[in-house]
mmCIF file of C-alpha atoms in Angstrom:
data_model
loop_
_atom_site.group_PDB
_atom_site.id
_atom_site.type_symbol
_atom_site.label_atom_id
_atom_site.label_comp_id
_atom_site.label_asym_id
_atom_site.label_seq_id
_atom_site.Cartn_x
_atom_site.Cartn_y
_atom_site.Cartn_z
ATOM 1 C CA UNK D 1 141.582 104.000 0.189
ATOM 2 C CA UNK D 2 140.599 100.565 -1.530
ATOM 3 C CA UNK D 3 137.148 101.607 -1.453
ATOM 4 C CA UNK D 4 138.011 104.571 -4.473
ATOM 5 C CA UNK D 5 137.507 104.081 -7.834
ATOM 6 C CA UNK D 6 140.206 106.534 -9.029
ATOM 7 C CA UNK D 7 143.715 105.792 -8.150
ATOM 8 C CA UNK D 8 146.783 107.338 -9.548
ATOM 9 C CA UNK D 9 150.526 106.522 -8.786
ATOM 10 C CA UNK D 10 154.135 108.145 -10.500
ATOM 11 C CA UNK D 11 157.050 106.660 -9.376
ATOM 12 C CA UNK D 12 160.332 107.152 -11.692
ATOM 13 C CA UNK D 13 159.167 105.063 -14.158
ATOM 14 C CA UNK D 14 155.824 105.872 -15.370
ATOM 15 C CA UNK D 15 152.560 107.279 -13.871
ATOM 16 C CA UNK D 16 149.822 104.942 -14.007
ATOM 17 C CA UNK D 17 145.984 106.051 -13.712
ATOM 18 C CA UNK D 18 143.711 103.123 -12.495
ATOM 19 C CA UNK D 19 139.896 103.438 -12.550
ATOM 20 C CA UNK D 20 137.343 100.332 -11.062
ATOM 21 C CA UNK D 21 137.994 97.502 -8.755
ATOM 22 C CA UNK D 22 140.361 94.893 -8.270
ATOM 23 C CA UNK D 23 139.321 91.768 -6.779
ATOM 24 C CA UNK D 24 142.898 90.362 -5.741
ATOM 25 C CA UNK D 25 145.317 91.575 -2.616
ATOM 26 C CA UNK D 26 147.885 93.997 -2.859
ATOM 27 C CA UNK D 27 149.462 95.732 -0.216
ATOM 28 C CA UNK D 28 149.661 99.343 -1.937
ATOM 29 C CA UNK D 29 147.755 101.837 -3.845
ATOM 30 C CA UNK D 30 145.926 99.927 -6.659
ATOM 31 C CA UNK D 31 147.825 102.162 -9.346
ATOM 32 C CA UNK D 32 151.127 101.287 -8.018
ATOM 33 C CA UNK D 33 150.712 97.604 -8.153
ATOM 34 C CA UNK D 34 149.505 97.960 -11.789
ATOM 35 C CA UNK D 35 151.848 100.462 -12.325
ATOM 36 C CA UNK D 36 154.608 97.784 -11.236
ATOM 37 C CA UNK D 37 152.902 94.811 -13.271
ATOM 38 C CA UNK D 38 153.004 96.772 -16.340
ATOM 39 C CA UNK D 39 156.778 98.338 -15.846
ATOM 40 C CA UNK D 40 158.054 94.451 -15.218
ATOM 41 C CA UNK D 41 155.647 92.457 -17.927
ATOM 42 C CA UNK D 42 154.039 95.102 -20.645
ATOM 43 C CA UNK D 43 150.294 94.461 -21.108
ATOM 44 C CA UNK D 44 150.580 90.962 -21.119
ATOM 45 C CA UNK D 45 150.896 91.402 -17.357
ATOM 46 C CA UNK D 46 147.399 92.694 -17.110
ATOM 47 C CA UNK D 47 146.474 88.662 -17.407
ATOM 48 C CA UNK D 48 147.468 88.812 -13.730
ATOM 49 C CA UNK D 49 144.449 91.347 -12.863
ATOM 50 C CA UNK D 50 141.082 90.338 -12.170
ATOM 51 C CA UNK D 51 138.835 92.816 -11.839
ATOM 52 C CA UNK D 52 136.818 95.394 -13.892
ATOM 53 C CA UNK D 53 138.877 98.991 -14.659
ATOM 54 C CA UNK D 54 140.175 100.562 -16.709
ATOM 55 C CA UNK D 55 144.040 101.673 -16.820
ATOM 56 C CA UNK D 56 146.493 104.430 -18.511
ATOM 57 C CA UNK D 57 149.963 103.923 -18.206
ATOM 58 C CA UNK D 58 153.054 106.300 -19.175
ATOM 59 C CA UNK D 59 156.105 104.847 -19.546
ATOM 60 C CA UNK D 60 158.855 107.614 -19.597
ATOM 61 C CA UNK D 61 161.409 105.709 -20.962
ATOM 62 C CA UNK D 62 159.820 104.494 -23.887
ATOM 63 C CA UNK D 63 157.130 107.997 -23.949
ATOM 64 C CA UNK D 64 154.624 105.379 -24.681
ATOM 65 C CA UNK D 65 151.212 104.888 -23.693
ATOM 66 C CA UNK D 66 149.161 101.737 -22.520
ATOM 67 C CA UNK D 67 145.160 102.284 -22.637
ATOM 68 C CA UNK D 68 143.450 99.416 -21.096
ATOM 69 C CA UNK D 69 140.192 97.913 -19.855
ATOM 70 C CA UNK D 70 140.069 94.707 -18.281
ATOM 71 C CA UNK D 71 139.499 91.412 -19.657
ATOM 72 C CA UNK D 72 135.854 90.818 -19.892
ATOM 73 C CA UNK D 73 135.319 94.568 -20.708
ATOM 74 C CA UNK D 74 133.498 95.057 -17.930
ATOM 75 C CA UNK D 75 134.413 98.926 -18.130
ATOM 76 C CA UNK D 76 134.226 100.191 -21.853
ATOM 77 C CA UNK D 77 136.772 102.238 -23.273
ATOM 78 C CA UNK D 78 136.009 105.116 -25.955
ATOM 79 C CA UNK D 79 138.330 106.811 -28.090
ATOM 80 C CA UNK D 80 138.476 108.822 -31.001
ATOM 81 C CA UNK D 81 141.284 110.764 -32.149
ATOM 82 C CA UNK D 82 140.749 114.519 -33.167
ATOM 83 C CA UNK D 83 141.756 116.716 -35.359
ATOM 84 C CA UNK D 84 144.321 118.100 -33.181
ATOM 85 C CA UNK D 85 145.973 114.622 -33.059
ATOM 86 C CA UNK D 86 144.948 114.191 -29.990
ATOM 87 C CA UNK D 87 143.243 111.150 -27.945
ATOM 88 C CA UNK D 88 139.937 111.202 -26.572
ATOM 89 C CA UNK D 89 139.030 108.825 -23.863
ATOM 90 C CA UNK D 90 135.959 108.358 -22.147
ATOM 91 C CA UNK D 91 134.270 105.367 -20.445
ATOM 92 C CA UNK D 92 130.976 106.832 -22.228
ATOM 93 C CA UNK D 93 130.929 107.618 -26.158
ATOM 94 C CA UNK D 94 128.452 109.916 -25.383
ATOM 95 C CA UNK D 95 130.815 112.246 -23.909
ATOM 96 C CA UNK D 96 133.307 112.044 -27.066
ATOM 97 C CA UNK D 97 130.284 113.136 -29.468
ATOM 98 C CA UNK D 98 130.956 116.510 -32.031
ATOM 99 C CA UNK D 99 129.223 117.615 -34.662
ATOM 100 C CA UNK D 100 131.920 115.956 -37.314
ATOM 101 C CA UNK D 101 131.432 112.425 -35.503
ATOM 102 C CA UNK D 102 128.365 111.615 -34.814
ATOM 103 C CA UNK D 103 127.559 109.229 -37.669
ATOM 104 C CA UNK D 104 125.623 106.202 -36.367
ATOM 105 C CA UNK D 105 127.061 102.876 -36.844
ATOM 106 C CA UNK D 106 124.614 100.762 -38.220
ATOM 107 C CA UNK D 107 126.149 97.052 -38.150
ATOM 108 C CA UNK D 108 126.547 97.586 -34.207
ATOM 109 C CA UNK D 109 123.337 98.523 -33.986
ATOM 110 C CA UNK D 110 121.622 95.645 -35.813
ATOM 111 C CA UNK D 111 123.741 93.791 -33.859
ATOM 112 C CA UNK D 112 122.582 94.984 -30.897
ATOM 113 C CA UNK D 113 118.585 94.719 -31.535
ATOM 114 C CA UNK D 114 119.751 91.000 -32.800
ATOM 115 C CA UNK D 115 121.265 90.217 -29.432
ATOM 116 C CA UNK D 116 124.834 88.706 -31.048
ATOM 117 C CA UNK D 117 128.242 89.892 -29.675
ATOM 118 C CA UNK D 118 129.678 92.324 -31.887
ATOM 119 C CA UNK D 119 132.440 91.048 -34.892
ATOM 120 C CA UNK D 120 134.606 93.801 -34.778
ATOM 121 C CA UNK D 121 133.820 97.885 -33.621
ATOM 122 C CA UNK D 122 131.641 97.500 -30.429
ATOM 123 C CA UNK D 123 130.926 101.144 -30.521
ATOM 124 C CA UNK D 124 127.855 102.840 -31.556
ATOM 125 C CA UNK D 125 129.223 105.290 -33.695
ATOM 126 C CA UNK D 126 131.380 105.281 -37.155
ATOM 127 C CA UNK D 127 134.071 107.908 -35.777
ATOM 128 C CA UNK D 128 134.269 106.603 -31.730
ATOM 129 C CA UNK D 129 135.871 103.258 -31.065
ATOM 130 C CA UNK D 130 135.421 100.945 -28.352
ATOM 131 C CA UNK D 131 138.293 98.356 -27.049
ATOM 132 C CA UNK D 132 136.962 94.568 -26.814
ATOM 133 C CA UNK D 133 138.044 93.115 -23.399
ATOM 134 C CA UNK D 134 141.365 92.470 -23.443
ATOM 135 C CA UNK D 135 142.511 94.842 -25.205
ATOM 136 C CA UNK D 136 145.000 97.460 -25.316
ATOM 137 C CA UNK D 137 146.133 100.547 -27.086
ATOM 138 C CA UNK D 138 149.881 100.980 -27.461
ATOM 139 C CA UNK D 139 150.389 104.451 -28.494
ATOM 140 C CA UNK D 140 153.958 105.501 -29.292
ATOM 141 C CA UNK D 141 155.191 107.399 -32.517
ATOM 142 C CA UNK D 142 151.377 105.908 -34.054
ATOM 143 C CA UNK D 143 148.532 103.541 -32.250
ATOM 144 C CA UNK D 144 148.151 100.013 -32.516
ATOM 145 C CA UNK D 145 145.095 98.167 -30.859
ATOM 146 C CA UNK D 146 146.658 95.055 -29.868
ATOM 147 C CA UNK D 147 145.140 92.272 -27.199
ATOM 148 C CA UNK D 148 146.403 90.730 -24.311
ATOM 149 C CA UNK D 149 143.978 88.565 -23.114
ATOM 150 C CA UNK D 150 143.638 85.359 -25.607
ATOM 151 C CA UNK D 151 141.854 82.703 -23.520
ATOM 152 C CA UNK D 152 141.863 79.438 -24.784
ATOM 153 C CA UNK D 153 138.856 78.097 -27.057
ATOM 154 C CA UNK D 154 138.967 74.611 -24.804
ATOM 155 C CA UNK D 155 139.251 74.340 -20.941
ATOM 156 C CA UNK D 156 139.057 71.654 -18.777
ATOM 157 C CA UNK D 157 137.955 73.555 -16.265
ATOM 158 C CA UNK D 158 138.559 70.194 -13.560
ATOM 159 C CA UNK D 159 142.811 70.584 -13.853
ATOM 160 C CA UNK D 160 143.283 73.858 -14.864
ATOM 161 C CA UNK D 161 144.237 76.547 -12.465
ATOM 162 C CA UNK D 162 142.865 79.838 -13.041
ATOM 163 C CA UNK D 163 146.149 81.210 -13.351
ATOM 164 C CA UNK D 164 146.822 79.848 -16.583
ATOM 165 C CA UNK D 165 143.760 80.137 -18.560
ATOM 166 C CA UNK D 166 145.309 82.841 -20.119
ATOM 167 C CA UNK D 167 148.199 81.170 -21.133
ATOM 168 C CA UNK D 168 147.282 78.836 -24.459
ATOM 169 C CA UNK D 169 148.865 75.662 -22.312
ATOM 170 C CA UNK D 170 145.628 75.535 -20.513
ATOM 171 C CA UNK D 171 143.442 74.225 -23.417
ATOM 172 C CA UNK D 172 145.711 71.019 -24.195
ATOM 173 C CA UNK D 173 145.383 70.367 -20.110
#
């Protein structure tokens, strides 16, 4: 049902998990058609998706991991990684909270009373991270916070199609 906010699709290449909106067509379960963006591109593909979500793809071939909000970071994305070597996620930090990582992070939250956008760890605490928009987590044999979404610093807005504002061709337009 497009009306869900949970989706989840496996085919024989990965399982993807898909949680939000998309505001674009596709014909099948919302998780499939990511599923299929992300098998045939890698995260860059998620510049095709508008929308607010967030995503976790498997890819069996490569037993690798993409962990993804969208590109304005409308949906937040926690993590923390335990002692266990294991990956927390949560869409609140509040939900990620222990006794051993709890400590406050202070710049964020001068940041926050001072109304600026945050320079580097959104998150509130020291221990629990938060992606920007556009970002992803690759997690293979360690975990990398890369981005995919780079929009360019000038757009003329008149000529350029929305479809490549993410691409950096759309700032000498």
């Amino acid at each position: 049902n497009k009306t869900d906010i949970l989706h989840i699709h496996e085919d024989k290449n990965s399982i993807t998990l898909f949680y939000g909106f998309l505001d674009q067509d596709y014909n099948e379960n919302v998780a499939g058609f990511i599923g299929k963006i992300l098998n045939e591109k890698g995260a860059n593909g998620l510049n095709e998706c508008y929308g607010s979500f967030i995503v976790i793809h498997y890819d069996f071939d490569s037993k690798s991991f993409i962990l993804a909000n969208d590109a304005l970071g409308d949906f937040s994305l926690h993590y923390c990684k335990k002692e266990d070597g294991c990956i927390h996620l949560s869409e609140l930090p509040e939900s990620l909270l222990t006794r051993t990582n709890c400590e406050v992070n202070t710049d964020r939250l001068i940041q926050y009373f001072a109304m600026t956008k945050p320079q580097i760890n959104a998150g509130f605490y020291q221990q629990i991270k938060q992606l920007d928009g556009g970002q992803y987590l690759l997690v293979d044999s360690k975990i990398s916070r890369l981005n995919y979404y780079n929009p360019p610093e000038i757009v003329n807005y008149k000529s350029t199609s929305v479809c490549l504002l993410y691409t950096s061709d759309a700032a000498d337009e």
